[in-house]
Structures are given as structure tokens and as C-alpha cells.
Amino acid sequence: MSGQWLDEIKWTGDGLVPVITQELGTGKVLMFAWMSRESLQLTVEKNEAVYWSRSRGKLWHKGEESGNVQALHDIRLDCDNDVLLITVEQHGGIACHTGRHNCFFKRYENGNWVEVEPVLKDPSEIYK
């Protein structure tokens, strides 16, 4: 597989591209993450989402510990070639490390952040 398609992406100075992950079927935004050139190529090869963890400084195959993998359906590149949108099938129904369906579970209400999405599974049961 030629890497020309990877060259069309405008990578940040540290070699990353922001990625919005959307759920197939519902259209719900599950999470935001980063991908490196290698993680994007692995995502295509594995047909599962592989991100770059900035906090850990390493590749992060989504679901590698929890089992809640993200099966790849579609990859889109925005008009400026600097943001990816991937559509996935979220296995296990949990995308967030807090045990929720998605990472956007806090809503602004009258000067406060209110948790509006339930914890589906205690994180201590997901991550060993």
C-alpha cells in the first residue's frame, strides 16, 4: 500500500492529526483523540482504531485492555486536510475510560458542568 494518501494529511509539528470518532448508526461523537502516521496506517491495516496516546507517548489500540474495540467503518479527511473523522462500530458499548458510552458526558448548565451520561461499567472492572 502506497503511503501517498498519508502525505496528503497536514500533520502537526509533532507528527499528529486530530481525530473525531463517531459511532456508526447513531452519529454520536464518541471521543476525540490523536493519530500518528503509524497509528493511522495500523488503523487501516487492522480495520480497528489505533490512536497515539500523547500522555503515554505510545500507540494505543483502542480496546487493548478493555476489550471495547472500535471496528473501522469509514475515514474522512476535512477540507483543510488537517482533521480526520472516523466512523466506527463501538464494541462493548463503552468508548470512554470512565466506563461511559462516550467521552462527552459533561454538559454546561448554569455555570456548572453536570454529568449527564451514566457509568455503564465501573472502570476498575474494565482495566486491570
XYZ file of C-alpha atoms in Angstrom, residues 20-30 85-88 101:
16
model
C -13.062 12.795 15.866
C -14.570 9.347 16.404
C -18.234 8.952 15.526
C -20.490 5.967 16.149
C -21.893 4.167 13.126
C -25.676 4.251 13.090
C -26.282 6.836 15.818
C -23.891 9.513 14.549
C -22.953 10.211 18.189
C -19.459 11.617 18.745
C -17.777 9.049 20.985
C -13.389 11.913 11.150
C -13.630 8.169 11.607
C -16.855 6.224 11.868
C -16.675 3.085 13.983
C -20.683 5.214 26.260
